[in-house]
Amino acid sequence: MPSDRSFVSLFSGAGGLDLGLEMVGWTPLVQIECDDAAVATLELGARHRQRKTSGSVQTRVIAAPIENVDPVELRKSLKLRKGALPLLAGGPPCQPFTTHGLRRALNDRRASAVWPTYLDYVDALAPQALLIENVDGLLSAALQHRRLLDRGRESEPMKWEERKGSFLHWLVTELTQRGYTVSWGVAEAADYGVAQMRQRAVLIGVRESSPCYLPPATHGGPGQPAFRTLRDALTGIRELGPVQPLSERKRAVYALVPPGGNWRDLPPAVQEETMGGAYYAEGGKSGWWRRLAWDRPAPTILGMPDHSSTALVHPDEVRCLSVNECAAVQSFPAETPFGGTPRAQYQQIGNAVPPLLGAALGRQISAFLDGAREDAPPAPPWRRSSANRRIGTHGWARRAKGSGTLRDVTINVQIRADHVWASEDVPKSA
């Protein structure tokens, strides 16, 4: 019989979220993942876990898309009655929601099959708590994306499903109809001891009338430890592991950039020559020809450390951060094994939830299930250093009753007129 802090993991990737949950006492029963390299990583982790616990913890790794696994049969194989599982955790694919993509939401096949199937798992398992993480663009994505070119004054009025936030509205409605009170917002990994500025959308659902809010920050605030830096993360690394090579052309450019600098530190002629059309594009472009700084948190760790616009180049050496260095910045434990090719390992690490962020979320949910309740959080303050600007709990909706429609919805951040919540009769932050 599972422990009272066991969980099922969907879209497990390299297991970053799962490792974080383990750090604070949770036990993974099953991890479901379809990427071959990530599956290899999970299997290595499962064997390591079994050795570490003398066989008392045996995690089942299922190499398949979640659509190919029957959630009812899965529950029966775990000898779980419906409603007994403490937690269902996982982050569905982010590509349909990222602001760097087309943001097609449920029009994207990667979402149209996955999200309804995710709800099938919720129906079959009826877990006591749900934990969903994704890119922060999930919170503002529309169910049906309309291109910016088609939003002019001469365009037809936006339909409800084309308004910002309609995907979140749909998802929260589906979950509250299933008996969950849902909170949502943006978490900053650096706030929880990760040596990296990385923002993720988080949704927490619980089968209670009170919401489980996002955890309060533990780093960077008044009276708290300072944000951890790149130097903190890389201190003590003995083996670099694989290092993605840079071309001679890129090495020559990076040799001109000081630690903590970027394209702005290059001679003007080199800027224009090496950036192409991006040189004339709007925006900060701060990732172009970037070298990291020792005494600041790293920028978001991505899966392509050698790309000119998103590179992760060492402060002192003209090279990319290694696989082991990227894993350390993401807060993976030093003994974590990774499967697949070096390129696949970089990709897994870049896609992962930082384990320390997972630990903070796991600790918050565990305390809630143990009976802890918190006052409603204040509206998240404006942060100049943040890409999202509003870090913290953005809103919550209590579980539906009777008609099954949303009720007691509170929006805890300012919203724009084109957002779906602007037309809803719900309390809103000033």
PDB file of C-alpha atoms in Angstrom, residues 129-259:
ATOM      1  CA  ALA A 129      -4.024  17.134  -4.642  1.00  0.00           C
ATOM      2  CA  LEU A 130      -2.928  18.131  -8.142  1.00  0.00           C
ATOM      3  CA  LEU A 131       0.281  19.893  -9.099  1.00  0.00           C
ATOM      4  CA  ILE A 132       0.676  21.293 -12.627  1.00  0.00           C
ATOM      5  CA  GLU A 133       3.652  23.314 -13.840  1.00  0.00           C
ATOM      6  CA  ASN A 134       4.186  24.891 -17.231  1.00  0.00           C
ATOM      7  CA  VAL A 135       5.567  27.980 -18.915  1.00  0.00           C
ATOM      8  CA  ASP A 136       4.108  31.193 -17.535  1.00  0.00           C
ATOM      9  CA  GLY A 137       2.439  31.801 -20.901  1.00  0.00           C
ATOM     10  CA  LEU A 138      -0.118  29.145 -19.970  1.00  0.00           C
ATOM     11  CA  LEU A 139      -1.806  31.670 -17.667  1.00  0.00           C
ATOM     12  CA  SER A 140      -2.542  34.120 -20.476  1.00  0.00           C
ATOM     13  CA  ALA A 141      -2.976  31.745 -23.436  1.00  0.00           C
ATOM     14  CA  ALA A 142      -6.220  31.707 -25.382  1.00  0.00           C
ATOM     15  CA  LEU A 143      -8.152  28.587 -26.299  1.00  0.00           C
ATOM     16  CA  GLN A 144      -8.087  29.783 -29.885  1.00  0.00           C
ATOM     17  CA  HIS A 145      -5.146  31.944 -30.897  1.00  0.00           C
ATOM     18  CA  ARG A 146      -5.697  34.956 -33.139  1.00  0.00           C
ATOM     19  CA  ARG A 147      -2.608  36.368 -34.816  1.00  0.00           C
ATOM     20  CA  LEU A 148      -1.561  39.900 -33.956  1.00  0.00           C
ATOM     21  CA  LEU A 149      -1.961  40.784 -37.627  1.00  0.00           C
ATOM     22  CA  ASP A 150      -5.668  39.966 -37.313  1.00  0.00           C
ATOM     23  CA  ARG A 151      -6.335  42.129 -34.259  1.00  0.00           C
ATOM     24  CA  GLY A 152      -6.460  45.586 -35.823  1.00  0.00           C
ATOM     25  CA  ARG A 153      -9.240  48.145 -35.566  1.00  0.00           C
ATOM     26  CA  GLU A 154     -10.819  46.792 -38.728  1.00  0.00           C
ATOM     27  CA  SER A 155     -10.906  43.226 -37.375  1.00  0.00           C
ATOM     28  CA  GLU A 156     -13.981  41.528 -35.978  1.00  0.00           C
ATOM     29  CA  PRO A 157     -14.383  41.653 -32.181  1.00  0.00           C
ATOM     30  CA  MET A 158     -12.519  38.961 -30.292  1.00  0.00           C
ATOM     31  CA  LYS A 159     -14.548  35.883 -29.461  1.00  0.00           C
ATOM     32  CA  TRP A 160     -14.535  34.667 -25.851  1.00  0.00           C
ATOM     33  CA  GLU A 161     -12.253  31.759 -26.716  1.00  0.00           C
ATOM     34  CA  GLU A 162      -9.803  34.172 -28.389  1.00  0.00           C
ATOM     35  CA  ARG A 163      -9.389  36.361 -25.325  1.00  0.00           C
ATOM     36  CA  LYS A 164      -6.323  36.090 -23.125  1.00  0.00           C
ATOM     37  CA  GLY A 165      -6.680  33.632 -20.284  1.00  0.00           C
ATOM     38  CA  SER A 166      -9.521  31.607 -21.831  1.00  0.00           C
ATOM     39  CA  PHE A 167      -7.427  28.411 -21.691  1.00  0.00           C
ATOM     40  CA  LEU A 168      -6.815  28.871 -17.960  1.00  0.00           C
ATOM     41  CA  HIS A 169     -10.513  29.634 -17.462  1.00  0.00           C
ATOM     42  CA  TRP A 170     -11.387  26.384 -19.266  1.00  0.00           C
ATOM     43  CA  LEU A 171      -8.899  24.324 -17.254  1.00  0.00           C
ATOM     44  CA  VAL A 172      -9.899  25.802 -13.897  1.00  0.00           C
ATOM     45  CA  THR A 173     -13.572  25.229 -14.733  1.00  0.00           C
ATOM     46  CA  GLU A 174     -12.863  21.583 -15.594  1.00  0.00           C
ATOM     47  CA  LEU A 175     -10.998  21.057 -12.320  1.00  0.00           C
ATOM     48  CA  THR A 176     -13.500  22.843 -10.088  1.00  0.00           C
ATOM     49  CA  GLN A 177     -16.303  20.791 -11.642  1.00  0.00           C
ATOM     50  CA  ARG A 178     -14.368  17.735 -10.492  1.00  0.00           C
ATOM     51  CA  GLY A 179     -14.349  18.964  -6.900  1.00  0.00           C
ATOM     52  CA  TYR A 180     -11.029  20.809  -6.712  1.00  0.00           C
ATOM     53  CA  THR A 181     -10.281  24.239  -5.358  1.00  0.00           C
ATOM     54  CA  VAL A 182      -7.558  25.615  -7.612  1.00  0.00           C
ATOM     55  CA  SER A 183      -4.937  28.304  -7.099  1.00  0.00           C
ATOM     56  CA  TRP A 184      -2.537  29.502  -9.773  1.00  0.00           C
ATOM     57  CA  GLY A 185       0.324  31.890 -10.302  1.00  0.00           C
ATOM     58  CA  VAL A 186       3.947  32.328 -11.303  1.00  0.00           C
ATOM     59  CA  ALA A 187       6.819  30.909  -9.255  1.00  0.00           C
ATOM     60  CA  GLU A 188      10.372  32.282  -9.515  1.00  0.00           C
ATOM     61  CA  ALA A 189      12.908  29.504  -8.963  1.00  0.00           C
ATOM     62  CA  ALA A 190      15.470  31.898  -7.450  1.00  0.00           C
ATOM     63  CA  ASP A 191      12.991  32.623  -4.646  1.00  0.00           C
ATOM     64  CA  TYR A 192      13.506  29.052  -3.400  1.00  0.00           C
ATOM     65  CA  GLY A 193      17.285  28.735  -3.466  1.00  0.00           C
ATOM     66  CA  VAL A 194      17.844  27.903  -7.149  1.00  0.00           C
ATOM     67  CA  ALA A 195      20.847  29.775  -8.576  1.00  0.00           C
ATOM     68  CA  GLN A 196      18.834  30.779 -11.620  1.00  0.00           C
ATOM     69  CA  MET A 197      16.118  33.233 -12.658  1.00  0.00           C
ATOM     70  CA  ARG A 198      13.436  30.929 -14.034  1.00  0.00           C
ATOM     71  CA  GLN A 199       9.717  31.577 -13.953  1.00  0.00           C
ATOM     72  CA  ARG A 200       7.079  28.872 -14.248  1.00  0.00           C
ATOM     73  CA  ALA A 201       3.304  28.772 -14.087  1.00  0.00           C
ATOM     74  CA  VAL A 202       2.033  26.630 -11.218  1.00  0.00           C
ATOM     75  CA  LEU A 203      -1.475  25.352 -10.538  1.00  0.00           C
ATOM     76  CA  ILE A 204      -2.340  23.580  -7.288  1.00  0.00           C
ATOM     77  CA  GLY A 205      -5.660  21.804  -6.884  1.00  0.00           C
ATOM     78  CA  VAL A 206      -6.971  20.354  -3.621  1.00  0.00           C
ATOM     79  CA  ARG A 207     -10.183  18.578  -2.674  1.00  0.00           C
ATOM     80  CA  GLU A 208     -10.974  21.138   0.002  1.00  0.00           C
ATOM     81  CA  SER A 209     -12.924  24.382   0.139  1.00  0.00           C
ATOM     82  CA  SER A 210      -9.785  26.368   1.068  1.00  0.00           C
ATOM     83  CA  PRO A 211      -7.101  27.013  -1.565  1.00  0.00           C
ATOM     84  CA  CYS A 212      -3.517  25.856  -1.258  1.00  0.00           C
ATOM     85  CA  TYR A 213      -1.636  28.966  -2.355  1.00  0.00           C
ATOM     86  CA  LEU A 214       1.812  29.089  -3.932  1.00  0.00           C
ATOM     87  CA  PRO A 215       4.588  28.841  -1.321  1.00  0.00           C
ATOM     88  CA  PRO A 216       6.091  32.071   0.044  1.00  0.00           C
ATOM     89  CA  ALA A 217       9.616  32.941  -1.065  1.00  0.00           C
ATOM     90  CA  THR A 218      12.525  31.783   1.101  1.00  0.00           C
ATOM     91  CA  HIS A 219      15.362  33.719  -0.600  1.00  0.00           C
ATOM     92  CA  GLY A 220      16.023  37.236  -1.761  1.00  0.00           C
ATOM     93  CA  GLY A 221      13.609  39.101   0.498  1.00  0.00           C
ATOM     94  CA  PRO A 222      14.059  41.137   3.692  1.00  0.00           C
ATOM     95  CA  GLY A 223      15.608  38.984   6.409  1.00  0.00           C
ATOM     96  CA  GLN A 224      16.107  36.070   4.013  1.00  0.00           C
ATOM     97  CA  PRO A 225      19.258  34.560   2.517  1.00  0.00           C
ATOM     98  CA  ALA A 226      20.381  36.286  -0.665  1.00  0.00           C
ATOM     99  CA  PHE A 227      19.664  34.731  -4.037  1.00  0.00           C
ATOM    100  CA  ARG A 228      22.156  31.965  -4.791  1.00  0.00           C
ATOM    101  CA  THR A 229      24.639  32.830  -7.506  1.00  0.00           C
ATOM    102  CA  LEU A 230      26.329  30.971 -10.329  1.00  0.00           C
ATOM    103  CA  ARG A 231      29.442  30.807  -8.161  1.00  0.00           C
ATOM    104  CA  ASP A 232      27.438  29.146  -5.378  1.00  0.00           C
ATOM    105  CA  ALA A 233      26.050  26.564  -7.773  1.00  0.00           C
ATOM    106  CA  LEU A 234      29.340  25.652  -9.453  1.00  0.00           C
ATOM    107  CA  THR A 235      31.525  25.547  -6.351  1.00  0.00           C
ATOM    108  CA  GLY A 236      32.640  21.994  -5.688  1.00  0.00           C
ATOM    109  CA  ILE A 237      31.986  20.544  -9.136  1.00  0.00           C
ATOM    110  CA  ARG A 238      34.763  18.027  -9.733  1.00  0.00           C
ATOM    111  CA  GLU A 239      33.763  16.598 -13.110  1.00  0.00           C
ATOM    112  CA  LEU A 240      32.412  18.783 -15.884  1.00  0.00           C
ATOM    113  CA  GLY A 241      30.838  15.973 -17.869  1.00  0.00           C
ATOM    114  CA  PRO A 242      30.079  16.608 -21.559  1.00  0.00           C
ATOM    115  CA  VAL A 243      30.652  20.133 -22.888  1.00  0.00           C
ATOM    116  CA  GLN A 244      28.848  21.318 -26.016  1.00  0.00           C
ATOM    117  CA  PRO A 245      31.543  22.720 -28.349  1.00  0.00           C
ATOM    118  CA  LEU A 246      31.443  26.213 -29.809  1.00  0.00           C
ATOM    119  CA  SER A 247      32.431  26.929 -33.396  1.00  0.00           C
ATOM    120  CA  GLU A 248      35.595  28.916 -33.972  1.00  0.00           C
ATOM    121  CA  ARG A 249      33.480  31.814 -35.197  1.00  0.00           C
ATOM    122  CA  LYS A 250      31.474  31.872 -31.963  1.00  0.00           C
ATOM    123  CA  ARG A 251      34.589  31.504 -29.839  1.00  0.00           C
ATOM    124  CA  ALA A 252      36.089  34.558 -31.545  1.00  0.00           C
ATOM    125  CA  VAL A 253      32.989  36.618 -30.756  1.00  0.00           C
ATOM    126  CA  TYR A 254      32.708  35.474 -27.146  1.00  0.00           C
ATOM    127  CA  ALA A 255      36.363  36.299 -26.583  1.00  0.00           C
ATOM    128  CA  LEU A 256      35.331  39.961 -27.023  1.00  0.00           C
ATOM    129  CA  VAL A 257      32.581  39.796 -24.366  1.00  0.00           C
ATOM    130  CA  PRO A 258      33.427  40.317 -20.668  1.00  0.00           C
ATOM    131  CA  PRO A 259      31.891  38.267 -17.827  1.00  0.00           C
TER     132      PRO A 259
END
